[in-house]
């Protein structure tokens, strides 16, 4: 295994005369470069610039680059002497700019943008033949965040406008182009009655995109009895979450009671299609999945041991298996209990 790292830091602190004219407290450059080689080869580079205008405002910008290579091979099946090889290359370029300032004694405001350019190359070879698949993504985020702390309630609210452009192709054909916009958000409200009793409310909307392995149309035959193939028509998951929790302490115990409601649109699930000699695993979108999950967590320390007991109950509802079943609906429930000590 080979690993190399380099870190550089430069800080400029202006004189009092400069501070009076430009109102700049401090500016700094941070540079990091690293190389790692074990089972895979990875090169990363990170450049960051921070400029503090005064005690209440700060500008941060960063540039990040990563290049990763992985090569592996496997025997197609137990009776075959030939091997299949695959080569994976991942490239990420991330540019981030953020401005934060303090408005009044209890209000912080920030606005920023992030641009991500990502390329994933998967190359599979079977004997002489090979196929290359490339996923290219451009993602732009415009993020606004407000933090408020006062005697009544603490609040954190963030809004993220996302613009996505994706392109998936092989060396043989163009598979799909997809563009979409999303409005994502997160709102957290917390209230402390005293030092031992706290309430917390969380409302959020998140997105999870399918990976290239889920989209890939390659037949992965590492296990001839469970052939894996992707689905290039997969949609991203959209999660809407509402969570309410109450926490309290009574020596030596800490107690958390919570209830979480989650609604997932286009949830990605594995689907097993049984053939004559093998089982083929694909990925599909479930139209809607709703979950209600109340839970209780009790923890305490006894001597040098930390103990935690968790009890949860969940009700799941699935509606509509896209492209397979015409508008089915299914509800089931489960409960679980877990005890850990460290």
Coordinates of C-alpha atoms in Angstrom, one line a residue:
X1 CA 0.0 0.0 0.0
X2 CA 1.3 3.5 -0.9
X3 CA 0.0 6.7 0.5
X4 CA 1.3 10.3 0.1
X5 CA -0.1 13.5 1.5
X6 CA 0.7 17.2 1.3
X7 CA -1.0 20.0 3.2
X8 CA -0.2 23.7 2.9
X9 CA -1.7 26.6 4.8
X10 CA -1.2 30.3 4.4
X11 CA -2.8 33.0 6.6
X12 CA -2.7 36.7 6.0
X13 CA -3.6 39.0 8.9
X14 CA -3.9 42.6 7.8
X15 CA -2.5 45.4 9.9
X16 CA -4.7 47.7 11.9
X17 CA -4.5 50.3 9.1
X18 CA -5.7 47.8 6.5
X19 CA -8.5 46.8 8.8
X20 CA -9.8 50.3 9.1
X21 CA -9.9 50.8 5.3
X22 CA -11.0 47.4 4.0
X23 CA -12.7 45.9 7.1
X24 CA -10.9 42.6 6.5
X25 CA -10.0 40.6 9.6
X26 CA -8.2 37.7 8.1
X27 CA -7.8 35.7 4.9
X28 CA -6.3 32.2 4.4
X29 CA -5.5 29.7 1.8
X30 CA -5.6 25.9 2.5
X31 CA -4.2 23.4 0.0
X32 CA -4.4 19.6 0.4
X33 CA -3.1 16.9 -2.0
X34 CA -3.1 13.2 -1.4
X35 CA -2.4 9.9 -3.2
X36 CA -3.5 6.5 -2.0
X37 CA -2.8 3.1 -3.6
X38 CA -4.0 -0.2 -2.1
X39 CA -6.8 -2.2 -3.8
X40 CA -7.6 1.0 -5.8
X41 CA -5.7 4.1 -6.9
X42 CA -7.0 7.5 -5.7
X43 CA -5.7 11.0 -6.2
X44 CA -7.4 14.0 -4.4
X45 CA -6.7 17.7 -4.4
X46 CA -8.5 20.3 -2.3
X47 CA -8.0 24.1 -2.5
X48 CA -9.8 26.4 -0.1
X49 CA -9.9 30.2 0.3
X50 CA -11.5 31.9 3.4
X51 CA -11.9 35.6 3.8
X52 CA -13.3 37.2 7.0
X53 CA -14.5 40.8 6.4
X54 CA -15.3 41.5 10.0
X55 CA -16.3 39.6 13.1
X56 CA -19.8 38.9 11.6
X57 CA -19.2 38.1 7.9
X58 CA -17.2 35.4 6.1
X59 CA -16.7 34.3 2.5
X60 CA -15.6 30.7 1.8
X61 CA -14.8 29.2 -1.6
X62 CA -13.3 25.8 -2.4
X63 CA -12.3 23.6 -5.3
X64 CA -12.1 19.8 -4.9
X65 CA -11.0 17.2 -7.4
X66 CA -10.9 13.4 -7.1
X67 CA -9.7 10.7 -9.6
X68 CA -10.1 7.1 -8.6
X69 CA -9.3 3.9 -10.5
X70 CA -10.1 0.3 -9.6
X71 CA -9.3 -2.9 -11.5
X72 CA -10.5 -6.4 -10.6
X73 CA -11.3 -9.7 -12.2
X74 CA -13.5 -12.7 -11.4
X75 CA -14.2 -16.1 -12.8
X76 CA -17.5 -16.2 -14.7
X77 CA -18.5 -19.5 -13.2
X78 CA -17.0 -22.5 -11.5
X79 CA -16.7 -24.6 -14.7
X80 CA -15.1 -21.8 -16.7
X81 CA -11.3 -21.1 -16.8
X82 CA -11.8 -17.7 -18.5
X83 CA -12.1 -14.6 -16.3
X84 CA -14.1 -11.4 -16.7
X85 CA -12.4 -8.1 -15.9
X86 CA -13.8 -4.8 -15.0
X87 CA -12.2 -1.3 -14.8
X88 CA -13.9 1.5 -12.9
X89 CA -12.8 5.2 -13.2
X90 CA -14.5 8.0 -11.1
X91 CA -13.8 11.7 -11.5
X92 CA -15.4 14.4 -9.3
X93 CA -14.9 18.2 -9.7
X94 CA -16.7 20.3 -7.0
X95 CA -16.8 24.1 -6.9
X96 CA -18.3 25.7 -3.8
X97 CA -18.9 29.4 -2.8
X98 CA -20.6 30.4 0.4
X99 CA -21.2 33.8 2.1
X100 CA -22.3 33.9 5.8
X101 CA -23.2 36.9 7.9
X102 CA -24.8 37.6 11.3
X103 CA -28.0 39.7 11.3
X104 CA -28.7 41.0 14.8
X105 CA -27.8 39.2 18.1
X106 CA -29.8 35.9 17.3
X107 CA -30.0 35.6 13.6
X108 CA -27.4 34.1 11.1
X109 CA -27.9 34.1 7.4
X110 CA -25.9 32.4 4.6
X111 CA -26.3 31.9 0.9
X112 CA -24.1 29.8 -1.3
X113 CA -23.8 27.7 -4.5
X114 CA -22.2 24.4 -5.4
X115 CA -21.4 23.0 -8.8
X116 CA -20.6 19.3 -9.2
X117 CA -19.3 17.7 -12.4
X118 CA -19.0 13.9 -12.1
X119 CA -18.0 11.2 -14.6
X120 CA -18.2 7.5 -13.9
X121 CA -16.7 5.0 -16.4
X122 CA -17.3 1.3 -16.1
X123 CA -15.6 -1.0 -18.5
X124 CA -16.4 -4.7 -18.5
X125 CA -14.6 -7.3 -20.6
X126 CA -15.7 -10.9 -21.3
X127 CA -12.9 -12.9 -23.0
X128 CA -12.2 -10.7 -26.1
X129 CA -15.3 -8.6 -26.1
X130 CA -15.7 -5.5 -23.9
X131 CA -18.3 -2.8 -23.3
X132 CA -17.8 0.6 -21.8
X133 CA -20.5 2.5 -20.0
X134 CA -20.2 6.2 -19.0
X135 CA -22.4 8.2 -16.6
X136 CA -21.9 12.0 -16.7
X137 CA -23.6 14.3 -14.3
X138 CA -23.8 18.1 -13.9
X139 CA -25.5 19.3 -10.7
X140 CA -26.0 22.9 -9.5
X141 CA -27.2 23.8 -6.0
X142 CA -28.3 27.2 -4.8
X143 CA -28.6 27.0 -1.0
X144 CA -30.0 29.5 1.5
X145 CA -29.8 28.9 5.3
X146 CA -31.2 30.9 8.3
X147 CA -30.3 30.1 11.9
X148 CA -32.2 31.7 14.7
X149 CA -31.6 31.3 18.4
X150 CA -33.7 33.0 21.0
X151 CA -35.4 32.3 24.4
X152 CA -38.6 30.9 22.7
X153 CA -37.3 28.4 20.1
X154 CA -34.1 27.5 18.2
X155 CA -34.7 27.2 14.4
X156 CA -32.6 26.1 11.4
X157 CA -34.1 26.4 8.0
X158 CA -32.4 25.6 4.7
X159 CA -33.7 25.7 1.1
X160 CA -31.8 24.0 -1.8
X161 CA -32.8 24.6 -5.4
X162 CA -31.2 21.8 -7.4
X163 CA -30.7 21.7 -11.2
X164 CA -29.6 18.3 -12.5
X165 CA -28.4 17.1 -16.0
X166 CA -27.5 13.5 -16.5
X167 CA -26.2 11.5 -19.5
X168 CA -25.8 7.7 -19.7
X169 CA -24.2 6.0 -22.7
X170 CA -22.1 3.1 -23.8
X171 CA -19.5 2.6 -26.5
X172 CA -22.3 1.2 -28.6
X173 CA -25.3 3.6 -28.1
X174 CA -26.8 6.5 -26.2
X175 CA -28.9 5.1 -23.4
X176 CA -30.6 8.1 -21.8
X177 CA -30.5 11.8 -21.1
X178 CA -32.4 13.2 -18.1
X179 CA -32.8 16.7 -16.8
X180 CA -34.9 17.7 -13.8
X181 CA -35.1 20.4 -11.1
X182 CA -35.9 19.9 -7.4
X183 CA -36.8 22.1 -4.5
X184 CA -35.3 20.5 -1.4
X185 CA -35.5 21.8 2.2
X186 CA -34.8 21.1 5.8
X187 CA -36.5 22.8 8.8
X188 CA -35.5 22.0 12.4
X189 CA -37.2 23.5 15.4
X190 CA -36.0 22.8 19.0
X191 CA -37.3 23.9 22.3
X192 CA -35.8 23.3 25.8
X193 CA -38.2 23.5 28.7
X194 CA -35.2 23.3 31.1
X195 CA -31.8 21.6 31.2
X196 CA -33.3 18.1 31.1
X197 CA -36.4 18.3 28.9
X198 CA -36.2 19.0 25.2
X199 CA -38.5 18.9 22.1
X200 CA -37.4 18.7 18.5
X201 CA -39.4 18.9 15.2
X202 CA -37.8 18.1 11.9
X203 CA -39.4 18.6 8.4
X204 CA -37.3 17.8 5.4
X205 CA -37.4 16.8 1.7
X206 CA -34.4 14.9 0.3
X207 CA -33.3 13.2 -2.9
X208 CA -31.4 10.0 -3.6
X209 CA -30.2 9.3 -7.1
X210 CA -29.6 5.8 -8.5
X211 CA -25.9 4.8 -8.8
X212 CA -24.3 3.7 -12.1
X213 CA -24.4 0.1 -10.9
X214 CA -28.2 0.4 -10.6
X215 CA -28.5 1.9 -14.0
X216 CA -25.9 -0.3 -15.7
X217 CA -27.2 -2.7 -18.4
X218 CA -24.2 -5.0 -18.0
X219 CA -24.9 -8.6 -17.1
X220 CA -22.9 -9.2 -13.9
X221 CA -22.3 -13.0 -13.9
X222 CA -20.1 -13.4 -10.8
X223 CA -22.8 -15.7 -9.5
X224 CA -24.4 -17.6 -12.4
X225 CA -27.4 -18.4 -10.1
X226 CA -28.1 -14.7 -9.4
X227 CA -27.3 -12.6 -12.5
X228 CA -27.4 -8.9 -11.8
X229 CA -28.5 -6.3 -14.3
X230 CA -29.4 -2.6 -13.9
X231 CA -32.4 -0.6 -15.1
X232 CA -31.7 2.5 -17.1
X233 CA -35.2 3.8 -16.6
X234 CA -34.9 4.3 -12.8
X235 CA -36.0 7.6 -11.3
X236 CA -34.5 9.3 -8.3
X237 CA -36.1 8.7 -4.9
X238 CA -37.8 11.7 -3.2
X239 CA -38.1 11.5 0.6
X240 CA -40.5 13.6 2.6
X241 CA -39.8 13.3 6.3
X242 CA -41.6 14.6 9.4
X243 CA -40.1 13.7 12.8
X244 CA -41.0 14.7 16.4
X245 CA -39.0 13.7 19.4
X246 CA -38.9 14.3 23.1
X247 CA -35.8 13.7 25.3
X248 CA -35.3 13.8 29.0
X249 CA -32.8 12.8 31.7
X250 CA -33.3 11.4 35.1
X251 CA -30.1 10.1 36.7
X252 CA -28.7 7.7 35.6
X253 CA -31.0 7.4 32.6
X254 CA -31.4 9.3 29.3
X255 CA -34.7 8.7 27.5
X256 CA -35.7 9.6 23.9
X257 CA -39.3 9.1 22.6
X258 CA -39.8 9.8 18.9
X259 CA -42.1 9.3 16.0
X260 CA -41.1 9.6 12.3
X261 CA -43.4 9.7 9.3
X262 CA -41.7 9.1 5.9
X263 CA -43.2 9.2 2.4
X264 CA -40.9 8.0 -0.4
X265 CA -41.8 8.5 -4.0
X266 CA -40.1 6.2 -6.6
X267 CA -38.2 4.1 -3.9
X268 CA -35.6 1.9 -5.6
X269 CA -36.0 -1.8 -4.7
X270 CA -34.4 -5.0 -6.0
X271 CA -36.7 -7.3 -8.0
X272 CA -35.9 -11.0 -8.5
X273 CA -37.0 -12.5 -11.8
X274 CA -36.7 -16.3 -11.7
X275 CA -35.7 -18.0 -14.9
X276 CA -35.2 -21.7 -15.9
X277 CA -31.6 -21.9 -14.8
X278 CA -30.9 -18.7 -12.9
X279 CA -32.3 -15.8 -11.0
X280 CA -32.0 -12.4 -12.4
X281 CA -31.9 -9.4 -10.0
X282 CA -33.0 -6.0 -11.3
X283 CA -34.0 -2.7 -9.8
X284 CA -37.4 -1.2 -9.9
X285 CA -39.2 2.0 -8.6
X286 CA -42.0 1.6 -6.1
X287 CA -44.5 4.4 -6.8
X288 CA -45.2 5.3 -3.1
X289 CA -43.9 3.9 0.2
X290 CA -45.1 5.4 3.5
X291 CA -43.7 4.5 6.9
X292 CA -44.8 5.4 10.4
X293 CA -42.1 4.5 13.0
X294 CA -42.5 5.3 16.7
X295 CA -39.5 4.4 18.9
X296 CA -38.1 4.5 22.4
X297 CA -34.4 4.6 23.3
X298 CA -33.2 4.3 26.9
X299 CA -29.5 4.6 27.8
X300 CA -27.6 4.6 31.0
X301 CA -24.1 4.2 32.4
X302 CA -23.2 1.6 35.0
X303 CA -19.6 1.6 36.2
X304 CA -17.5 1.7 33.1
X305 CA -20.2 0.3 30.8
X306 CA -22.5 2.3 28.6
X307 CA -25.8 0.5 27.9
X308 CA -28.5 1.3 25.4
X309 CA -31.9 -0.3 24.8
X310 CA -33.9 0.5 21.8
X311 CA -37.5 -0.5 20.9
X312 CA -39.3 0.5 17.7
X313 CA -42.4 -0.4 15.8
X314 CA -43.0 0.4 12.1
X315 CA -46.0 0.3 9.8
X316 CA -45.2 0.2 6.0
X317 CA -47.5 0.9 3.1
X318 CA -46.6 0.2 -0.5
X319 CA -48.7 1.5 -3.3
X320 CA -48.0 0.8 -7.0
X321 CA -45.1 -1.2 -8.3
X322 CA -44.1 0.8 -11.4
X323 CA -44.2 -1.1 -14.7
X324 CA -45.1 -4.5 -13.1
X325 CA -48.4 -4.5 -11.2
X326 CA -51.4 -2.3 -11.8
X327 CA -51.9 -0.1 -8.7
X328 CA -51.5 -2.7 -5.9
X329 CA -51.5 -1.7 -2.3
X330 CA -49.9 -3.6 0.6
X331 CA -49.6 -2.8 4.3
X332 CA -47.5 -4.7 6.9
X333 CA -45.9 -3.9 10.2
X334 CA -42.8 -5.0 12.2
X335 CA -41.2 -4.3 15.5
X336 CA -37.6 -4.6 16.7
X337 CA -35.6 -4.5 19.9
X338 CA -31.9 -3.9 20.3
X339 CA -29.6 -3.9 23.3
X340 CA -26.0 -2.8 23.1
X341 CA -23.3 -2.3 25.7
X342 CA -19.8 -0.9 25.4

